[in-house]
Amino acid sequence: LLPCVFFSSLLRQVRERLKKQVAEMKEKFPGFTPGLAILQVGNRDDSNLYINMKLKAAAEIGISANHIKLPNTATEAEVLKCIASLNGDPAIHGFIVQLPLDSDKPINTEKITNAVSPEKDVDGLSSINAGKLSRGDLGDCFIPCTPKGCMELISQTGIQVAGKRAVVIGRSKIVGAPMHDLLLWNHATVTTCHSKTSTLAEEVGKADILVVAAGKAEMVKGEWIKPGAIVIDCGINHVPDSTKASGKRVVGDVAYDTAKEKASYITPVPGGVGPMTVAMLMQSTVESAQRFLEKFQPGKWNIQYNQLTLKMPVPSDIEISRSCIPKPIDQVAKEVGLLPDEMELYGQTKAKVQLSALKRLKNQPDGKYVVVTGITPTPLGEGKSTTTIGLVQALGAHLHQNVFACVRQPSQGPTFGIKGGAAGGGYSQVIPMEEFNLHLTGDIHAITAANNLVAAAVDARMFHELTQNDQALYNRLVPSVNGVRKFSEIQIRRLQKLGINKTDPMALTKEEVNMFVRLDIDPATITWQRVLDTNDRFLRKITIGQSPTEKGFSRTAQFDITVSSEIMAVLALSDSLDDMKRRLGRMVVASSKRGEPVTTDDLGVTGALAVLMKDAVKPNLMQTLEGTPVFVHAGPFANIAHGNSSVLADKIALKLVGKEGFVVTEAGFGADIGMEKFFNIKCRYSGLRPNVVVLVATVRALKMHGGGPAVTAGVPLPKEYTEENLQLLAKGCSNLSKQIQNARLFGVPVVVAVNAFKTDTKAELALVVQQAKEAGAFDAVECTHWAEGGKGAVALAQAVQRASQTPSNFRFLYNVELPVIDKIRLIAQQIYGASDIELLPEAQEKVTLYTKQGFGNLPICMAKTHLSLSHDPEQKGAPTGFILPIRDIRASVGAGFLYPLVGTMSTMPGLPTRPCFYDIDLDPLSGEVNGLF
C-alpha cells in the first residue's frame, strides 16, 4: 500500500529537485526563467481548478506561468492564431492546451493539439510526439504527463519494470495508448485491455503491474488482482454518497477497499496520480527549458549566415545581389527573436515589425550603440553605407556577435538621378537591392500623401475663409447631422487652445465663432510645400490656383523632394505611434496675420495624417548578403534635415541584440553634419547614448582636401587620385583630424575605417592610419569589405569591440535653453571652424519670431552643404577664420528643431544630363529589374 505520507514525500522530492534545477538555470543564465503557457478556451469549473493547481505548482518551483484565457465564443481560427503566437515566443518553453475545449463554435481538438510546436508540447499530445514515443525515441519527445507520472510512481516502488507482465486498461491518446508504449519501451510485456475485453478479469489477474484508465467507477474488482501487484489507478469518477455535503464522492476505476488487500502498492483516489501528473508537467517544462538552453544560449542568436563566393574582379552590385539567395524574412525574424504576430510580411524578403515588439522587450538591456559617419566627402561618397553593412557582416557572420544594422530608406530622386542606390556596394549590401532602392513597403509614398494633404488643407482653408462669412464657415465646419450639431475631438482641442471652454456648438458667441472659424493665414508666411519623390528642377518654383474655379486666389509655391518633408523627420524622431501623432499635430505650416503659429492641428488634419502614417511608423526588416538583420526605416536628408534612420528602429534593435550585442547605424554625409545632428538631435530625443563612432575615410577624399582636382560624378578621376601622392594626402588629412576632433567633442571613442580602393597604395593607407591615430582616434583600420564582404572588415569589427569596452563620456554640444543665436554660433565655431556667424535680416526676424512663439528652446539642425566644413563647397580641408552666413531660419516644430539655412541650396534636386535611369530596365519575361543601382 502506498500511504498518503509516501505520496507527500515523493511529490516534495520531485518539486525540490525541480526547484533546484530552475535555480541553477537562473544562476547560470541571469535573466532567464523557464516559461509555461496554459491556453484555456471557455470557463469550465473543472478546468479552472486544474489550471489553478498547475499555476500554483509552477510558482512554487520558479517557473513563469502564463494563463491565456479565450472566451467560449472563440473560433478555431482564433485559437490557432493564439497558438501560433505562443509557438513563436522564445520566453515560452512549455505550452499546453487545457482540454476539453469549452467553445460554442466547432473546434477540431486534434487539429488544435497538433498545432502546438512539438518542442514545446509538454503535454505530449501532438502526433509528432506520440509517433516518437511509439517508435521508442523517448529522449527526443515529450511524454504525456499522466503516463509519465505513473512511471515515476512505479519506479519509486523499487520494482524493476523490465521483464514484468503489465496490463493497461484504457486506450485513450492521453493515458492508455502512451502508457502502453512507455511500459513497452521500458521492457515490460504489455497487454492493453478496455471495457470491451471479454476476459478482463483473467488478464488483470496476470498483471504484475496494472494501470487503469478506463473512466468507469470501480470497474476493476479487488479479487481480480494478482497478489503483490502494483496498481496505478488513473480514474476520477463521481458516485452518489448521501453522507457527503455535495451528495457525491470521488472514486477511482479500481475498487480500492478490496484491491488494497491484495496489491503490494496501490494509488489512492483522489490524491494519487493527479498531483503527480501536475508535477510531471512541471518536470517536462523544466526539461524543455534545458533543451532550449542547450540549443539557444540566452543572449546569443541561433542564426544561419550566408557564405559568400568572392569573385575578382568584383562584379556589379546587382550581379552580386542576385547571386545570393536571401533567407525567407520570417526566418530572419525568428532568428533574432521576433514573434510571428509581431511581423507583417511584404513578400518573402521584407517585413514590417509591429511596435508591440518594443513593449514586449522593454525590460531587456540595450546592446552597444555604434554610429558610422565620415570625413567631408567627394560628390561620389566615401562608402559609409558600404562600411556600415561590411561592419555588421563582420561582427555577425565572422565574430558571431548579435548585430543589427539600422539604415535609412533611399529616396527615388537620387536613385533615378545622379547617385543611384544606397544599399551599400560590392560584397557589403542590403538585399534584395532592387527592393531596397525602390518602393520598399511604401513609407515614402505615405509621407508624400500625408504631406500633400496638409498642403491641400492650407490652400483650401484660405480659399474658404476668403469666400465665406463666419456663419457659413461655421455651418460647414460643424454641420447638423440628423438635427444634431457636434464638435469633433480635434475641434474641441482648437476651442481649448483658444480658451473657449464650451462643448455645445449652439453656445458659442459671434466673437467665439469668428475666432474658431478664422485661421487667418498670412500667405507670405507659409512654409509648408508640396513634395514629390522625384528630382524635378522645374517644380522648384510654381504658381498655384490658376484655374477659374479658384477665383483668382493664386500664389507662388514650390515642390520639395519628399525626404525633405517635416513628416519624414517626424517619422524618424518618433518613439511611439502616440508620439508621432502628437508631433504631426504640432507641425507649424504658417503664421496668422496676428503673428501666431498655425499648426496642422488647427487645420483639423492631425488624425488623418496619423492614419496615413500608421503603417509607415513600423520599421522594415531586411538582411545583408551574409544574412545579418537590417532595419531600413526613415530617410531624411542630412544637409536639409537631421539625416538619420529612425529612433524606433534603433530602440527595437538595441533590445533584440541584448547586452553584449551591437547596433550599427549610419549618420548622413560628413561628421560635421549627420553625426552632429545624430548626437544633438536624435540622441537628445531618444535618450540613447552611443558607445563608438566609426569615421569612414578614403585616400581619394583626403587627396581632394589636400588640393587635388575636382572630383565629378561620371568623369574619370585625374591621375592625382590614381597614382601615389603622399604629400597631397598628408595635407588633406587636416579634414580627417578635424572630424576626429568633432567626434571627440561629444566624449565618444572614435575608430577610423580607411575604406581602401584598388588604386590606393600601401604607403598611402599606412599614412592615413598613422595620421588618424595621431589625431586622437582610438584606432584606425584598413578595410576591404567592398571586395571581401565581412571578412574585409573583421579588423574594424575587432577595433569597434575594443572601443565599446572603454568608457563613453557622452555629452551634448549645447544646452537647448541657450538663445537660438548662441546655439548656432557654438555649432559654427566648434564643429565647422568658423570665427563667427552673420545673420541676414530675414534670419534675424525669424529668431525674434520663433523665440516669441515659444520655439526658441528647440535644438538646431543646420542646413548647409555637405561638401565642405564651411558654407562654401569649394573650401576643402579644414578651413578656419570664416564668417558663416545664416540667410534664413525655419522651424520644424513637430519634428522638434529649428533649421538655419546656410548659403544657398535647393530642397528639390534636378536631373543631370545623363540620369541613372538610362541604365534601368525591366525584363518582360522574368520580371527582373536590370541596370546599375
Coordinates of N, CA and C in Angstrom, one line a residue, residues 357-457:
A357 N 6.6 44.9 -30.3 CA 7.8 44.2 -30.0 C 8.6 45.0 -29.0
L358 N 8.6 46.3 -29.2 CA 9.4 47.2 -28.2 C 8.8 47.1 -26.8
K359 N 7.4 47.1 -26.8 CA 6.8 47.0 -25.5 C 7.1 45.6 -24.8
R360 N 7.1 44.6 -25.6 CA 7.4 43.2 -25.0 C 8.8 43.2 -24.5
L361 N 9.8 43.9 -25.2 CA 11.2 43.8 -24.8 C 11.7 44.9 -23.9
K362 N 10.7 45.7 -23.4 CA 11.1 46.9 -22.7 C 12.1 46.7 -21.5
N363 N 12.0 45.5 -20.9 CA 12.8 45.2 -19.7 C 14.2 44.6 -20.1
Q364 N 14.4 44.4 -21.4 CA 15.7 43.8 -21.8 C 16.7 44.9 -21.8
P365 N 18.0 44.5 -21.5 CA 19.1 45.6 -21.5 C 19.4 45.9 -23.0
D366 N 19.9 47.1 -23.2 CA 20.3 47.6 -24.5 C 21.7 47.0 -24.9
G367 N 21.9 46.9 -26.2 CA 23.2 46.5 -26.6 C 24.1 47.7 -26.8
K368 N 25.3 47.5 -27.5 CA 26.2 48.6 -27.7 C 25.7 49.4 -29.0
Y369 N 25.9 50.7 -28.9 CA 25.3 51.6 -29.9 C 26.4 52.3 -30.7
V370 N 26.5 52.0 -32.0 CA 27.6 52.4 -32.8 C 27.1 53.3 -34.0
V371 N 27.7 54.5 -34.2 CA 27.2 55.3 -35.3 C 28.4 55.4 -36.3
V372 N 28.0 55.2 -37.6 CA 29.0 55.3 -38.7 C 28.8 56.7 -39.3
T373 N 29.9 57.4 -39.4 CA 29.9 58.7 -40.1 C 31.2 58.8 -41.0
G374 N 31.5 60.0 -41.4 CA 32.6 60.1 -42.4 C 33.3 61.4 -42.4
I375 N 34.4 61.5 -43.1 CA 35.0 62.8 -43.3 C 34.2 63.5 -44.3
T376 N 34.5 64.8 -44.6 CA 33.8 65.5 -45.6 C 34.0 64.8 -47.0
P377 N 32.9 64.4 -47.6 CA 33.0 63.5 -48.8 C 33.2 64.2 -50.1
T378 N 33.6 63.5 -51.1 CA 33.6 63.9 -52.5 C 32.1 63.8 -53.0
P379 N 31.8 64.3 -54.1 CA 30.4 64.1 -54.6 C 30.1 62.6 -54.9
L380 N 31.1 61.7 -54.9 CA 30.9 60.3 -55.2 C 30.5 59.5 -53.9
G381 N 30.7 60.2 -52.7 CA 30.5 59.4 -51.5 C 31.7 58.6 -51.2
E382 N 31.9 58.3 -49.9 CA 33.1 57.6 -49.5 C 32.9 56.2 -48.9
G383 N 31.6 55.8 -49.0 CA 31.3 54.4 -48.6 C 30.8 54.2 -47.2
K384 N 30.1 55.1 -46.6 CA 29.6 54.9 -45.3 C 28.6 53.8 -45.2
S385 N 27.7 53.7 -46.2 CA 26.7 52.7 -46.2 C 27.4 51.3 -46.4
T386 N 28.3 51.3 -47.3 CA 29.1 50.0 -47.5 C 29.8 49.6 -46.3
T387 N 30.4 50.6 -45.6 CA 31.1 50.3 -44.3 C 30.2 49.8 -43.3
T388 N 29.0 50.4 -43.2 CA 28.0 50.0 -42.2 C 27.7 48.6 -42.3
I389 N 27.4 48.2 -43.6 CA 27.0 46.8 -43.9 C 28.2 45.8 -43.7
G390 N 29.4 46.2 -44.2 CA 30.5 45.4 -44.0 C 30.8 45.2 -42.5
L391 N 30.7 46.2 -41.7 CA 31.0 46.1 -40.3 C 30.0 45.1 -39.6
V392 N 28.7 45.2 -39.9 CA 27.7 44.3 -39.3 C 27.9 42.8 -39.8
Q393 N 28.3 42.7 -41.1 CA 28.6 41.3 -41.6 C 29.8 40.7 -40.8
A394 N 30.8 41.6 -40.6 CA 32.0 41.1 -39.8 C 31.6 40.7 -38.4
L395 N 30.9 41.6 -37.7 CA 30.5 41.4 -36.3 C 29.7 40.1 -36.2
G396 N 28.7 39.9 -37.2 CA 27.8 38.8 -37.1 C 28.4 37.5 -37.7
A397 N 28.6 37.5 -39.0 CA 28.9 36.3 -39.7 C 30.4 35.8 -39.3
H398 N 31.2 36.7 -38.9 CA 32.6 36.3 -38.7 C 33.0 36.3 -37.2
L399 N 32.5 37.2 -36.4 CA 32.8 37.2 -35.0 C 31.6 36.7 -34.1
H400 N 30.5 36.3 -34.8 CA 29.4 35.7 -34.1 C 28.8 36.5 -33.0
Q401 N 28.7 37.8 -33.2 CA 28.0 38.7 -32.3 C 26.6 38.9 -32.8
N402 N 25.7 39.2 -31.8 CA 24.4 39.6 -32.2 C 24.6 41.1 -32.7
V403 N 24.1 41.3 -33.9 CA 24.3 42.7 -34.5 C 23.2 43.0 -35.5
F404 N 22.8 44.3 -35.4 CA 21.7 44.8 -36.3 C 22.3 46.0 -37.0
A405 N 22.0 46.2 -38.3 CA 22.3 47.4 -39.0 C 21.0 48.2 -39.0
C406 N 21.0 49.5 -38.8 CA 19.9 50.4 -38.9 C 20.2 51.5 -39.9
V407 N 19.6 51.4 -41.1 CA 19.9 52.4 -42.1 C 18.7 53.1 -42.7
R408 N 18.9 54.2 -43.4 CA 17.8 54.9 -44.0 C 17.3 54.3 -45.3
Q409 N 16.1 54.6 -45.5 CA 15.5 54.2 -46.8 C 15.9 55.2 -47.9
P410 N 16.4 54.8 -49.0 CA 16.8 55.8 -50.0 C 15.6 56.5 -50.7
S411 N 15.8 57.7 -51.1 CA 14.8 58.4 -51.9 C 15.0 58.0 -53.4
Q412 N 13.9 57.9 -54.1 CA 13.9 57.6 -55.5 C 14.5 58.7 -56.4
G413 N 14.6 59.9 -55.8 CA 15.2 61.0 -56.5 C 16.6 60.7 -56.9
P414 N 17.5 60.5 -55.9 CA 18.9 60.1 -56.2 C 19.0 58.8 -57.0
T415 N 18.1 57.8 -56.6 CA 18.2 56.5 -57.2 C 18.1 56.6 -58.8
F416 N 17.1 57.4 -59.2 CA 17.0 57.6 -60.7 C 17.7 58.8 -61.2
G417 N 18.4 59.6 -60.3 CA 19.1 60.8 -60.7 C 20.5 60.6 -60.9
I418 N 21.3 61.0 -59.9 CA 22.8 61.0 -60.2 C 23.5 60.0 -59.3
K419 N 23.0 59.7 -58.1 CA 23.8 58.9 -57.2 C 23.5 57.4 -57.4
G420 N 22.3 57.0 -57.8 CA 22.0 55.6 -57.8 C 21.5 55.1 -56.5
G421 N 21.6 53.8 -56.2 CA 21.0 53.3 -55.0 C 21.9 53.5 -53.7
A422 N 21.4 53.0 -52.6 CA 22.1 53.3 -51.3 C 22.1 52.0 -50.5
A423 N 22.1 50.9 -51.1 CA 22.1 49.6 -50.4 C 23.5 49.1 -49.9
G424 N 24.5 50.0 -50.0 CA 25.8 49.5 -49.8 C 26.4 49.2 -51.2
G425 N 27.4 48.4 -51.3 CA 28.0 48.1 -52.5 C 29.0 46.9 -52.5
G426 N 29.3 46.3 -53.6 CA 30.2 45.2 -53.7 C 29.6 44.1 -52.9
Y427 N 30.5 43.5 -52.0 CA 30.0 42.3 -51.2 C 29.6 42.8 -49.8
S428 N 29.2 44.0 -49.7 CA 28.6 44.5 -48.4 C 27.3 45.3 -48.8
Q429 N 26.2 44.6 -48.9 CA 25.0 45.1 -49.4 C 23.8 44.6 -48.5
V430 N 22.7 45.5 -48.6 CA 21.4 45.0 -48.2 C 20.7 44.4 -49.4
I431 N 20.1 43.2 -49.2 CA 19.4 42.6 -50.3 C 18.0 42.2 -50.0
P432 N 17.2 42.1 -51.1 CA 17.5 42.4 -52.5 C 17.6 43.9 -52.7
M433 N 18.6 44.3 -53.5 CA 18.9 45.7 -53.6 C 17.8 46.4 -54.4
E434 N 17.2 45.8 -55.4 CA 16.1 46.5 -56.1 C 14.9 46.8 -55.2
E435 N 14.6 45.9 -54.3 CA 13.5 46.1 -53.3 C 13.9 47.2 -52.4
F436 N 15.1 47.2 -51.9 CA 15.6 48.3 -51.0 C 15.6 49.6 -51.7
N437 N 16.0 49.7 -52.9 CA 16.1 51.0 -53.6 C 14.8 51.6 -54.2
L438 N 13.8 50.7 -54.3 CA 12.6 51.2 -55.0 C 11.5 51.5 -53.9
H439 N 10.4 50.9 -54.0 CA 9.2 51.3 -53.2 C 9.4 50.8 -51.8
L440 N 10.1 49.7 -51.6 CA 10.2 49.0 -50.3 C 8.8 48.7 -49.8
T441 N 8.3 49.3 -48.7 CA 7.0 49.0 -48.2 C 6.1 50.2 -48.3
G442 N 6.5 51.2 -49.1 CA 5.6 52.3 -49.4 C 5.7 53.5 -48.4
D443 N 6.7 53.5 -47.5 CA 6.7 54.5 -46.4 C 6.9 55.9 -47.0
I444 N 7.7 56.1 -48.0 CA 8.0 57.4 -48.6 C 6.7 57.8 -49.4
H445 N 6.0 56.9 -50.0 CA 4.7 57.3 -50.6 C 3.7 57.7 -49.6
A446 N 3.7 57.1 -48.4 CA 2.8 57.5 -47.4 C 3.1 59.0 -46.9
I447 N 4.4 59.3 -46.8 CA 4.8 60.6 -46.4 C 4.4 61.6 -47.5
T448 N 4.6 61.2 -48.8 CA 4.1 62.1 -49.9 C 2.7 62.4 -49.8
A449 N 1.8 61.4 -49.5 CA 0.4 61.6 -49.4 C 0.0 62.5 -48.2
A450 N 0.7 62.2 -47.1 CA 0.4 63.0 -45.9 C 0.8 64.4 -46.0
N451 N 2.0 64.6 -46.5 CA 2.5 66.0 -46.7 C 1.6 66.8 -47.7
N452 N 1.2 66.2 -48.8 CA 0.4 66.9 -49.7 C -1.1 67.1 -49.3
L453 N -1.5 66.3 -48.4 CA -2.8 66.5 -47.7 C -2.8 67.8 -46.9
V454 N -1.7 68.0 -46.2 CA -1.5 69.2 -45.4 C -1.5 70.4 -46.3
A455 N -0.7 70.3 -47.4 CA -0.6 71.5 -48.4 C -2.0 71.8 -49.0
A456 N -2.7 70.8 -49.3 CA -4.1 71.0 -49.9 C -5.0 71.6 -48.8
A457 N -4.8 71.2 -47.6 CA -5.7 71.8 -46.5 C -5.3 73.2 -46.3

